[in-house]
Short mmCIF file of N, CA and C in Angstrom, two decimals:
data_model
loop_
_atom_site.label_atom_id
_atom_site.label_comp_id
_atom_site.label_asym_id
_atom_site.label_seq_id
_atom_site.Cartn_x
_atom_site.Cartn_y
_atom_site.Cartn_z
N MET A 30 -127.27 -74.24 -84.01
CA MET A 30 -126.08 -74.99 -84.41
C MET A 30 -125.30 -75.45 -83.18
N THR A 31 -124.85 -76.68 -83.21
CA THR A 31 -124.02 -77.23 -82.16
C THR A 31 -122.57 -76.85 -82.43
N ARG A 32 -121.95 -76.15 -81.48
CA ARG A 32 -120.57 -75.67 -81.65
C ARG A 32 -119.61 -76.75 -81.17
N VAL A 33 -118.69 -77.17 -82.07
CA VAL A 33 -117.79 -78.29 -81.81
C VAL A 33 -116.35 -77.82 -81.74
N LEU A 34 -115.67 -78.25 -80.69
CA LEU A 34 -114.24 -78.02 -80.54
C LEU A 34 -113.51 -79.32 -80.81
N ILE A 35 -112.53 -79.28 -81.70
CA ILE A 35 -111.70 -80.44 -82.03
C ILE A 35 -110.38 -80.30 -81.28
N VAL A 36 -109.99 -81.35 -80.54
CA VAL A 36 -108.72 -81.34 -79.82
C VAL A 36 -107.96 -82.60 -80.23
N ASP A 37 -107.03 -82.44 -81.16
CA ASP A 37 -106.27 -83.57 -81.70
C ASP A 37 -104.98 -83.02 -82.31
N ASP A 38 -103.87 -83.71 -82.09
CA ASP A 38 -102.59 -83.21 -82.61
C ASP A 38 -102.28 -83.69 -84.03
N SER A 39 -103.11 -84.55 -84.58
CA SER A 39 -102.90 -85.05 -85.93
C SER A 39 -103.60 -84.15 -86.95
N VAL A 40 -102.82 -83.59 -87.87
CA VAL A 40 -103.39 -82.71 -88.89
C VAL A 40 -104.40 -83.46 -89.77
N PRO A 41 -104.10 -84.68 -90.25
CA PRO A 41 -105.10 -85.38 -91.06
C PRO A 41 -106.41 -85.65 -90.29
N VAL A 42 -106.30 -85.98 -89.02
CA VAL A 42 -107.51 -86.23 -88.22
C VAL A 42 -108.30 -84.94 -88.05
N ARG A 43 -107.62 -83.86 -87.71
CA ARG A 43 -108.32 -82.58 -87.57
C ARG A 43 -109.01 -82.19 -88.87
N THR A 44 -108.32 -82.38 -89.99
CA THR A 44 -108.89 -82.06 -91.29
C THR A 44 -110.13 -82.90 -91.57
N LEU A 45 -110.06 -84.19 -91.26
CA LEU A 45 -111.22 -85.07 -91.45
C LEU A 45 -112.38 -84.62 -90.58
N PHE A 46 -112.12 -84.37 -89.30
CA PHE A 46 -113.17 -83.93 -88.38
C PHE A 46 -113.78 -82.60 -88.84
N GLU A 47 -112.93 -81.69 -89.29
CA GLU A 47 -113.42 -80.40 -89.79
C GLU A 47 -114.35 -80.60 -90.98
N SER A 48 -113.98 -81.50 -91.90
CA SER A 48 -114.81 -81.72 -93.09
C SER A 48 -116.15 -82.35 -92.70
N ILE A 49 -116.17 -83.21 -91.69
CA ILE A 49 -117.43 -83.79 -91.22
C ILE A 49 -118.32 -82.70 -90.66
N ILE A 50 -117.74 -81.82 -89.87
CA ILE A 50 -118.51 -80.73 -89.25
C ILE A 50 -119.00 -79.74 -90.31
N GLU A 51 -118.11 -79.36 -91.22
CA GLU A 51 -118.47 -78.39 -92.25
C GLU A 51 -119.51 -78.94 -93.22
N GLY A 52 -119.57 -80.26 -93.38
CA GLY A 52 -120.55 -80.88 -94.27
C GLY A 52 -121.90 -81.10 -93.61
N SER A 53 -122.02 -80.73 -92.36
CA SER A 53 -123.25 -80.94 -91.61
C SER A 53 -124.05 -79.65 -91.53
N ASP A 54 -125.36 -79.81 -91.43
CA ASP A 54 -126.19 -78.63 -91.26
C ASP A 54 -126.58 -78.39 -89.81
N VAL A 55 -126.06 -79.21 -88.89
CA VAL A 55 -126.37 -79.03 -87.46
C VAL A 55 -125.15 -78.71 -86.60
N TYR A 56 -123.94 -78.84 -87.18
CA TYR A 56 -122.72 -78.58 -86.43
C TYR A 56 -121.95 -77.41 -87.03
N SER A 57 -121.29 -76.65 -86.16
CA SER A 57 -120.38 -75.61 -86.62
C SER A 57 -119.08 -75.74 -85.85
N LEU A 58 -118.01 -75.35 -86.48
CA LEU A 58 -116.68 -75.48 -85.88
C LEU A 58 -116.42 -74.32 -84.92
N ALA A 59 -116.27 -74.63 -83.64
CA ALA A 59 -115.94 -73.61 -82.64
C ALA A 59 -114.45 -73.32 -82.66
N GLY A 60 -113.64 -74.36 -82.96
CA GLY A 60 -112.20 -74.19 -83.01
C GLY A 60 -111.50 -75.52 -83.07
N THR A 61 -110.18 -75.47 -83.30
CA THR A 61 -109.34 -76.67 -83.29
C THR A 61 -108.11 -76.38 -82.44
N LEU A 62 -107.70 -77.37 -81.69
CA LEU A 62 -106.52 -77.26 -80.84
C LEU A 62 -105.66 -78.51 -81.00
N GLU A 63 -104.34 -78.34 -80.86
CA GLU A 63 -103.42 -79.48 -80.91
C GLU A 63 -103.16 -80.06 -79.52
N ASN A 64 -103.44 -79.28 -78.49
CA ASN A 64 -103.02 -79.63 -77.14
C ASN A 64 -104.21 -79.63 -76.19
N ALA A 65 -104.41 -80.73 -75.48
CA ALA A 65 -105.54 -80.86 -74.56
C ALA A 65 -105.50 -79.84 -73.44
N LYS A 66 -104.32 -79.44 -73.05
CA LYS A 66 -104.18 -78.47 -71.96
C LYS A 66 -104.84 -77.12 -72.31
N ALA A 67 -104.95 -76.82 -73.59
CA ALA A 67 -105.53 -75.55 -74.04
C ALA A 67 -107.06 -75.61 -74.12
N ALA A 68 -107.66 -76.78 -73.93
CA ALA A 68 -109.10 -76.93 -74.13
C ALA A 68 -109.92 -76.19 -73.08
N LEU A 69 -109.56 -76.32 -71.81
CA LEU A 69 -110.33 -75.63 -70.76
C LEU A 69 -110.27 -74.12 -70.93
N PRO A 70 -109.09 -73.51 -71.13
CA PRO A 70 -109.07 -72.07 -71.37
C PRO A 70 -109.89 -71.66 -72.59
N PHE A 71 -109.90 -72.49 -73.64
CA PHE A 71 -110.71 -72.18 -74.82
C PHE A 71 -112.19 -72.14 -74.44
N CYS A 72 -112.63 -73.13 -73.67
CA CYS A 72 -114.05 -73.20 -73.25
C CYS A 72 -114.43 -72.01 -72.37
N MET A 73 -113.47 -71.47 -71.65
CA MET A 73 -113.74 -70.30 -70.81
C MET A 73 -113.93 -69.04 -71.64
N ARG A 74 -113.35 -69.02 -72.84
CA ARG A 74 -113.42 -67.84 -73.71
C ARG A 74 -114.51 -67.92 -74.78
N SER A 75 -114.83 -69.15 -75.21
CA SER A 75 -115.74 -69.33 -76.35
C SER A 75 -116.80 -70.37 -76.03
N PRO A 76 -118.01 -70.17 -76.52
CA PRO A 76 -119.05 -71.18 -76.28
C PRO A 76 -118.79 -72.47 -77.05
N VAL A 77 -118.91 -73.59 -76.36
CA VAL A 77 -118.69 -74.92 -76.93
C VAL A 77 -119.81 -75.83 -76.43
N ASP A 78 -120.35 -76.64 -77.33
CA ASP A 78 -121.39 -77.60 -76.96
C ASP A 78 -120.87 -79.03 -76.93
N LEU A 79 -119.89 -79.33 -77.80
CA LEU A 79 -119.38 -80.68 -77.97
C LEU A 79 -117.88 -80.61 -78.23
N ILE A 80 -117.13 -81.52 -77.57
CA ILE A 80 -115.68 -81.60 -77.80
C ILE A 80 -115.34 -82.98 -78.32
N LEU A 81 -114.55 -83.02 -79.40
CA LEU A 81 -113.96 -84.25 -79.90
C LEU A 81 -112.52 -84.24 -79.41
N MET A 82 -112.22 -85.09 -78.41
CA MET A 82 -110.94 -85.02 -77.69
C MET A 82 -110.13 -86.30 -77.87
N ASP A 83 -108.92 -86.17 -78.37
CA ASP A 83 -108.01 -87.30 -78.49
C ASP A 83 -107.49 -87.67 -77.09
N VAL A 84 -107.14 -88.94 -76.89
CA VAL A 84 -106.61 -89.38 -75.59
C VAL A 84 -105.28 -88.71 -75.30
N TYR A 85 -104.39 -88.72 -76.28
CA TYR A 85 -103.09 -88.06 -76.11
C TYR A 85 -102.92 -87.03 -77.21
N THR A 86 -102.51 -85.83 -76.84
CA THR A 86 -102.35 -84.75 -77.80
C THR A 86 -100.91 -84.24 -77.78
N LYS A 87 -100.68 -83.14 -78.44
CA LYS A 87 -99.34 -82.57 -78.54
C LYS A 87 -98.69 -82.44 -77.16
N ASP A 88 -97.41 -82.71 -77.10
CA ASP A 88 -96.62 -82.68 -75.87
C ASP A 88 -97.10 -83.73 -74.87
N ARG A 89 -97.74 -84.79 -75.39
CA ARG A 89 -98.24 -85.93 -74.58
C ARG A 89 -99.23 -85.47 -73.50
N GLU A 90 -99.93 -84.39 -73.79
CA GLU A 90 -100.98 -83.94 -72.87
C GLU A 90 -102.12 -84.96 -72.89
N ASN A 91 -102.68 -85.22 -71.73
CA ASN A 91 -103.68 -86.25 -71.56
C ASN A 91 -105.09 -85.68 -71.76
N GLY A 92 -105.75 -86.12 -72.82
CA GLY A 92 -107.10 -85.66 -73.11
C GLY A 92 -108.12 -86.11 -72.08
N LEU A 93 -107.87 -87.26 -71.45
CA LEU A 93 -108.79 -87.75 -70.41
C LEU A 93 -108.76 -86.85 -69.19
N GLU A 94 -107.57 -86.41 -68.82
CA GLU A 94 -107.45 -85.48 -67.68
C GLU A 94 -108.05 -84.12 -68.03
N ALA A 95 -107.81 -83.67 -69.25
CA ALA A 95 -108.40 -82.39 -69.68
C ALA A 95 -109.92 -82.49 -69.67
N ALA A 96 -110.45 -83.63 -70.11
CA ALA A 96 -111.91 -83.83 -70.11
C ALA A 96 -112.47 -83.75 -68.70
N ARG A 97 -111.78 -84.37 -67.76
CA ARG A 97 -112.22 -84.34 -66.36
C ARG A 97 -112.30 -82.90 -65.85
N GLU A 98 -111.30 -82.10 -66.14
CA GLU A 98 -111.28 -80.70 -65.71
C GLU A 98 -112.39 -79.89 -66.38
N ILE A 99 -112.60 -80.14 -67.66
CA ILE A 99 -113.66 -79.42 -68.38
C ILE A 99 -115.02 -79.76 -67.79
N LYS A 100 -115.26 -81.03 -67.51
CA LYS A 100 -116.56 -81.45 -66.97
C LYS A 100 -116.82 -80.84 -65.59
N LYS A 101 -115.76 -80.60 -64.82
CA LYS A 101 -115.92 -79.94 -63.51
C LYS A 101 -116.45 -78.52 -63.69
N GLU A 102 -115.91 -77.80 -64.65
CA GLU A 102 -116.27 -76.40 -64.88
C GLU A 102 -117.50 -76.24 -65.78
N PHE A 103 -117.64 -77.15 -66.73
CA PHE A 103 -118.70 -77.06 -67.73
C PHE A 103 -119.39 -78.42 -67.89
N PRO A 104 -120.20 -78.82 -66.93
CA PRO A 104 -120.81 -80.15 -66.99
C PRO A 104 -121.76 -80.35 -68.17
N ASP A 105 -122.24 -79.28 -68.77
CA ASP A 105 -123.17 -79.42 -69.90
C ASP A 105 -122.46 -79.62 -71.24
N ILE A 106 -121.16 -79.37 -71.31
CA ILE A 106 -120.42 -79.64 -72.54
C ILE A 106 -120.29 -81.15 -72.68
N LYS A 107 -120.67 -81.66 -73.83
CA LYS A 107 -120.56 -83.09 -74.08
C LYS A 107 -119.19 -83.37 -74.69
N ILE A 108 -118.60 -84.50 -74.27
CA ILE A 108 -117.25 -84.85 -74.73
C ILE A 108 -117.24 -86.25 -75.30
N ILE A 109 -116.68 -86.37 -76.50
CA ILE A 109 -116.44 -87.66 -77.13
C ILE A 109 -114.93 -87.86 -77.15
N ILE A 110 -114.46 -88.89 -76.48
CA ILE A 110 -113.04 -89.23 -76.51
C ILE A 110 -112.79 -90.09 -77.74
N SER A 111 -111.68 -89.82 -78.43
CA SER A 111 -111.34 -90.62 -79.61
C SER A 111 -109.87 -91.03 -79.52
N THR A 112 -109.57 -92.18 -80.10
CA THR A 112 -108.19 -92.66 -80.11
C THR A 112 -108.02 -93.74 -81.17
N ARG A 113 -106.78 -93.99 -81.51
CA ARG A 113 -106.41 -95.13 -82.35
C ARG A 113 -105.87 -96.27 -81.49
N LEU A 114 -105.53 -95.96 -80.26
CA LEU A 114 -104.87 -96.91 -79.38
C LEU A 114 -105.87 -97.89 -78.76
N PRO A 115 -105.66 -99.19 -78.95
CA PRO A 115 -106.60 -100.19 -78.42
C PRO A 115 -106.33 -100.52 -76.95
N GLU A 116 -106.32 -99.52 -76.11
CA GLU A 116 -106.05 -99.69 -74.68
C GLU A 116 -107.38 -99.78 -73.93
N GLU A 117 -107.63 -100.91 -73.30
CA GLU A 117 -108.90 -101.16 -72.63
C GLU A 117 -109.19 -100.17 -71.49
N SER A 118 -108.16 -99.75 -70.78
CA SER A 118 -108.37 -98.86 -69.63
C SER A 118 -108.91 -97.49 -70.03
N PHE A 119 -108.72 -97.09 -71.29
CA PHE A 119 -109.22 -95.79 -71.73
C PHE A 119 -110.74 -95.69 -71.63
N LEU A 120 -111.43 -96.78 -71.89
CA LEU A 120 -112.89 -96.77 -71.82
C LEU A 120 -113.36 -96.42 -70.41
N GLU A 121 -112.80 -97.09 -69.42
CA GLU A 121 -113.19 -96.83 -68.02
C GLU A 121 -112.75 -95.45 -67.57
N LYS A 122 -111.57 -95.02 -68.00
CA LYS A 122 -111.08 -93.69 -67.63
C LYS A 122 -111.96 -92.60 -68.23
N ALA A 123 -112.43 -92.81 -69.45
CA ALA A 123 -113.31 -91.82 -70.09
C ALA A 123 -114.64 -91.74 -69.34
N LYS A 124 -115.18 -92.88 -68.96
CA LYS A 124 -116.43 -92.89 -68.19
C LYS A 124 -116.24 -92.20 -66.85
N ALA A 125 -115.12 -92.51 -66.18
CA ALA A 125 -114.84 -91.90 -64.87
C ALA A 125 -114.68 -90.39 -64.98
N ALA A 126 -114.18 -89.92 -66.11
CA ALA A 126 -113.99 -88.48 -66.32
C ALA A 126 -115.31 -87.78 -66.65
N GLY A 127 -116.36 -88.55 -66.91
CA GLY A 127 -117.65 -87.97 -67.22
C GLY A 127 -117.92 -87.78 -68.70
N CYS A 128 -117.08 -88.36 -69.54
CA CYS A 128 -117.26 -88.23 -70.99
C CYS A 128 -118.49 -89.01 -71.45
N GLU A 129 -119.26 -88.40 -72.31
CA GLU A 129 -120.50 -89.02 -72.77
C GLU A 129 -120.27 -90.19 -73.71
N SER A 130 -119.24 -90.10 -74.55
CA SER A 130 -119.06 -91.13 -75.57
C SER A 130 -117.58 -91.37 -75.86
N PHE A 131 -117.32 -92.47 -76.59
CA PHE A 131 -115.97 -92.89 -76.93
C PHE A 131 -116.01 -93.45 -78.35
N TRP A 132 -115.02 -93.06 -79.16
CA TRP A 132 -114.99 -93.51 -80.55
C TRP A 132 -113.57 -93.89 -80.94
N TYR A 133 -113.42 -95.13 -81.47
CA TYR A 133 -112.12 -95.55 -81.98
C TYR A 133 -111.97 -95.08 -83.42
N LYS A 134 -110.92 -94.31 -83.67
CA LYS A 134 -110.63 -93.82 -85.02
C LYS A 134 -110.36 -95.02 -85.93
N GLU A 135 -110.90 -94.96 -87.11
CA GLU A 135 -110.63 -95.91 -88.19
C GLU A 135 -111.26 -97.28 -88.01
N VAL A 136 -111.62 -97.68 -86.79
CA VAL A 136 -112.16 -99.03 -86.60
C VAL A 136 -113.50 -99.03 -85.90
N GLY A 137 -114.05 -97.86 -85.64
CA GLY A 137 -115.33 -97.81 -84.96
C GLY A 137 -116.44 -98.42 -85.79
N GLU A 138 -117.34 -99.16 -85.14
CA GLU A 138 -118.47 -99.75 -85.85
C GLU A 138 -119.39 -98.65 -86.39
N LEU A 139 -119.51 -97.57 -85.64
CA LEU A 139 -120.32 -96.43 -86.05
C LEU A 139 -119.42 -95.34 -86.61
N GLY A 140 -119.94 -94.56 -87.54
CA GLY A 140 -119.20 -93.41 -88.02
C GLY A 140 -119.21 -92.31 -86.99
N LEU A 141 -118.25 -91.42 -87.08
CA LEU A 141 -118.14 -90.33 -86.11
C LEU A 141 -119.40 -89.48 -86.08
N LEU A 142 -119.97 -89.17 -87.22
CA LEU A 142 -121.17 -88.34 -87.25
C LEU A 142 -122.33 -89.03 -86.52
N ASP A 143 -122.45 -90.34 -86.65
CA ASP A 143 -123.47 -91.07 -85.90
C ASP A 143 -123.26 -90.94 -84.40
N VAL A 144 -122.01 -91.08 -83.98
CA VAL A 144 -121.70 -90.96 -82.55
C VAL A 144 -121.98 -89.54 -82.06
N MET A 145 -121.63 -88.55 -82.86
CA MET A 145 -121.91 -87.16 -82.49
C MET A 145 -123.41 -86.93 -82.35
N ASN A 146 -124.18 -87.38 -83.33
CA ASN A 146 -125.63 -87.18 -83.30
C ASN A 146 -126.26 -87.87 -82.09
N ARG A 147 -125.87 -89.09 -81.84
CA ARG A 147 -126.44 -89.82 -80.70
C ARG A 147 -126.04 -89.19 -79.38
N THR A 148 -124.80 -88.73 -79.29
CA THR A 148 -124.33 -88.06 -78.07
C THR A 148 -125.12 -86.79 -77.82
N MET A 149 -125.34 -86.01 -78.85
CA MET A 149 -126.08 -84.76 -78.68
C MET A 149 -127.56 -84.99 -78.38
N ARG A 150 -128.06 -86.18 -78.71
CA ARG A 150 -129.44 -86.53 -78.35
C ARG A 150 -129.53 -87.06 -76.92
N GLY A 151 -128.39 -87.14 -76.23
CA GLY A 151 -128.40 -87.56 -74.84
C GLY A 151 -127.96 -88.99 -74.61
N GLU A 152 -127.57 -89.70 -75.65
CA GLU A 152 -127.10 -91.07 -75.49
C GLU A 152 -125.62 -91.08 -75.08
N SER A 153 -125.24 -92.14 -74.42
CA SER A 153 -123.84 -92.39 -74.12
C SER A 153 -123.40 -93.54 -75.01
N VAL A 154 -122.46 -93.28 -75.92
CA VAL A 154 -122.07 -94.26 -76.93
C VAL A 154 -120.64 -94.73 -76.64
N TYR A 155 -120.54 -95.98 -76.21
CA TYR A 155 -119.25 -96.60 -75.93
C TYR A 155 -119.19 -97.94 -76.63
N PRO A 156 -118.02 -98.32 -77.18
CA PRO A 156 -117.90 -99.66 -77.77
C PRO A 156 -117.95 -100.72 -76.66
N ASP A 157 -118.39 -101.91 -77.03
CA ASP A 157 -118.45 -103.00 -76.05
C ASP A 157 -117.07 -103.49 -75.66
N THR A 158 -116.14 -103.45 -76.61
CA THR A 158 -114.78 -103.94 -76.36
C THR A 158 -113.78 -103.07 -77.12
N THR A 159 -112.52 -103.27 -76.80
CA THR A 159 -111.47 -102.59 -77.56
C THR A 159 -111.25 -103.35 -78.86
N PRO A 160 -110.72 -102.68 -79.88
CA PRO A 160 -110.46 -103.37 -81.15
C PRO A 160 -109.41 -104.46 -81.00
N THR A 161 -109.53 -105.49 -81.79
CA THR A 161 -108.54 -106.56 -81.80
C THR A 161 -107.39 -106.15 -82.70
N VAL A 162 -106.18 -106.32 -82.19
CA VAL A 162 -104.99 -105.94 -82.95
C VAL A 162 -104.25 -107.20 -83.34
N SER A 163 -103.97 -107.37 -84.63
CA SER A 163 -103.20 -108.50 -85.10
C SER A 163 -101.74 -108.08 -85.23
N VAL A 164 -100.88 -108.92 -84.66
CA VAL A 164 -99.45 -108.64 -84.72
C VAL A 164 -98.77 -109.75 -85.49
N GLY A 165 -97.89 -109.37 -86.41
CA GLY A 165 -97.18 -110.38 -87.18
C GLY A 165 -97.88 -110.73 -88.47
N VAL A 166 -97.32 -111.68 -89.18
CA VAL A 166 -97.86 -112.12 -90.46
C VAL A 166 -98.50 -113.47 -90.27
N ALA A 167 -99.69 -113.64 -90.83
CA ALA A 167 -100.40 -114.93 -90.69
C ALA A 167 -100.02 -115.86 -91.81
#
């Protein structure tokens, strides 16, 4: 079983991610955290194979920075960065941090489980572009 750590401050998102993991026969929940700063200490105490990490977590902790620190200590842990924010720089920052994959919540072309499966098979899954955001009424 692939042990997954969820790092996201949104209760509905964590609940959704937990249900995806619990409904799978290849993933098990290692734990859930609201704050990215707690992820490295968690990995030091408990075995983790895959992390689903939000860009910004509780107390505005930066998931990209936490991912960089985790990859220094645990290069074999695979990390998927996720966000709702259509910020183009996040893609490059995630790659620079060593994250294997990136998934936009709610607008990703692929489902999260597909991204998880491909990441665990050794693929690096990144969207080609950031999502288009419409502002105003047409």
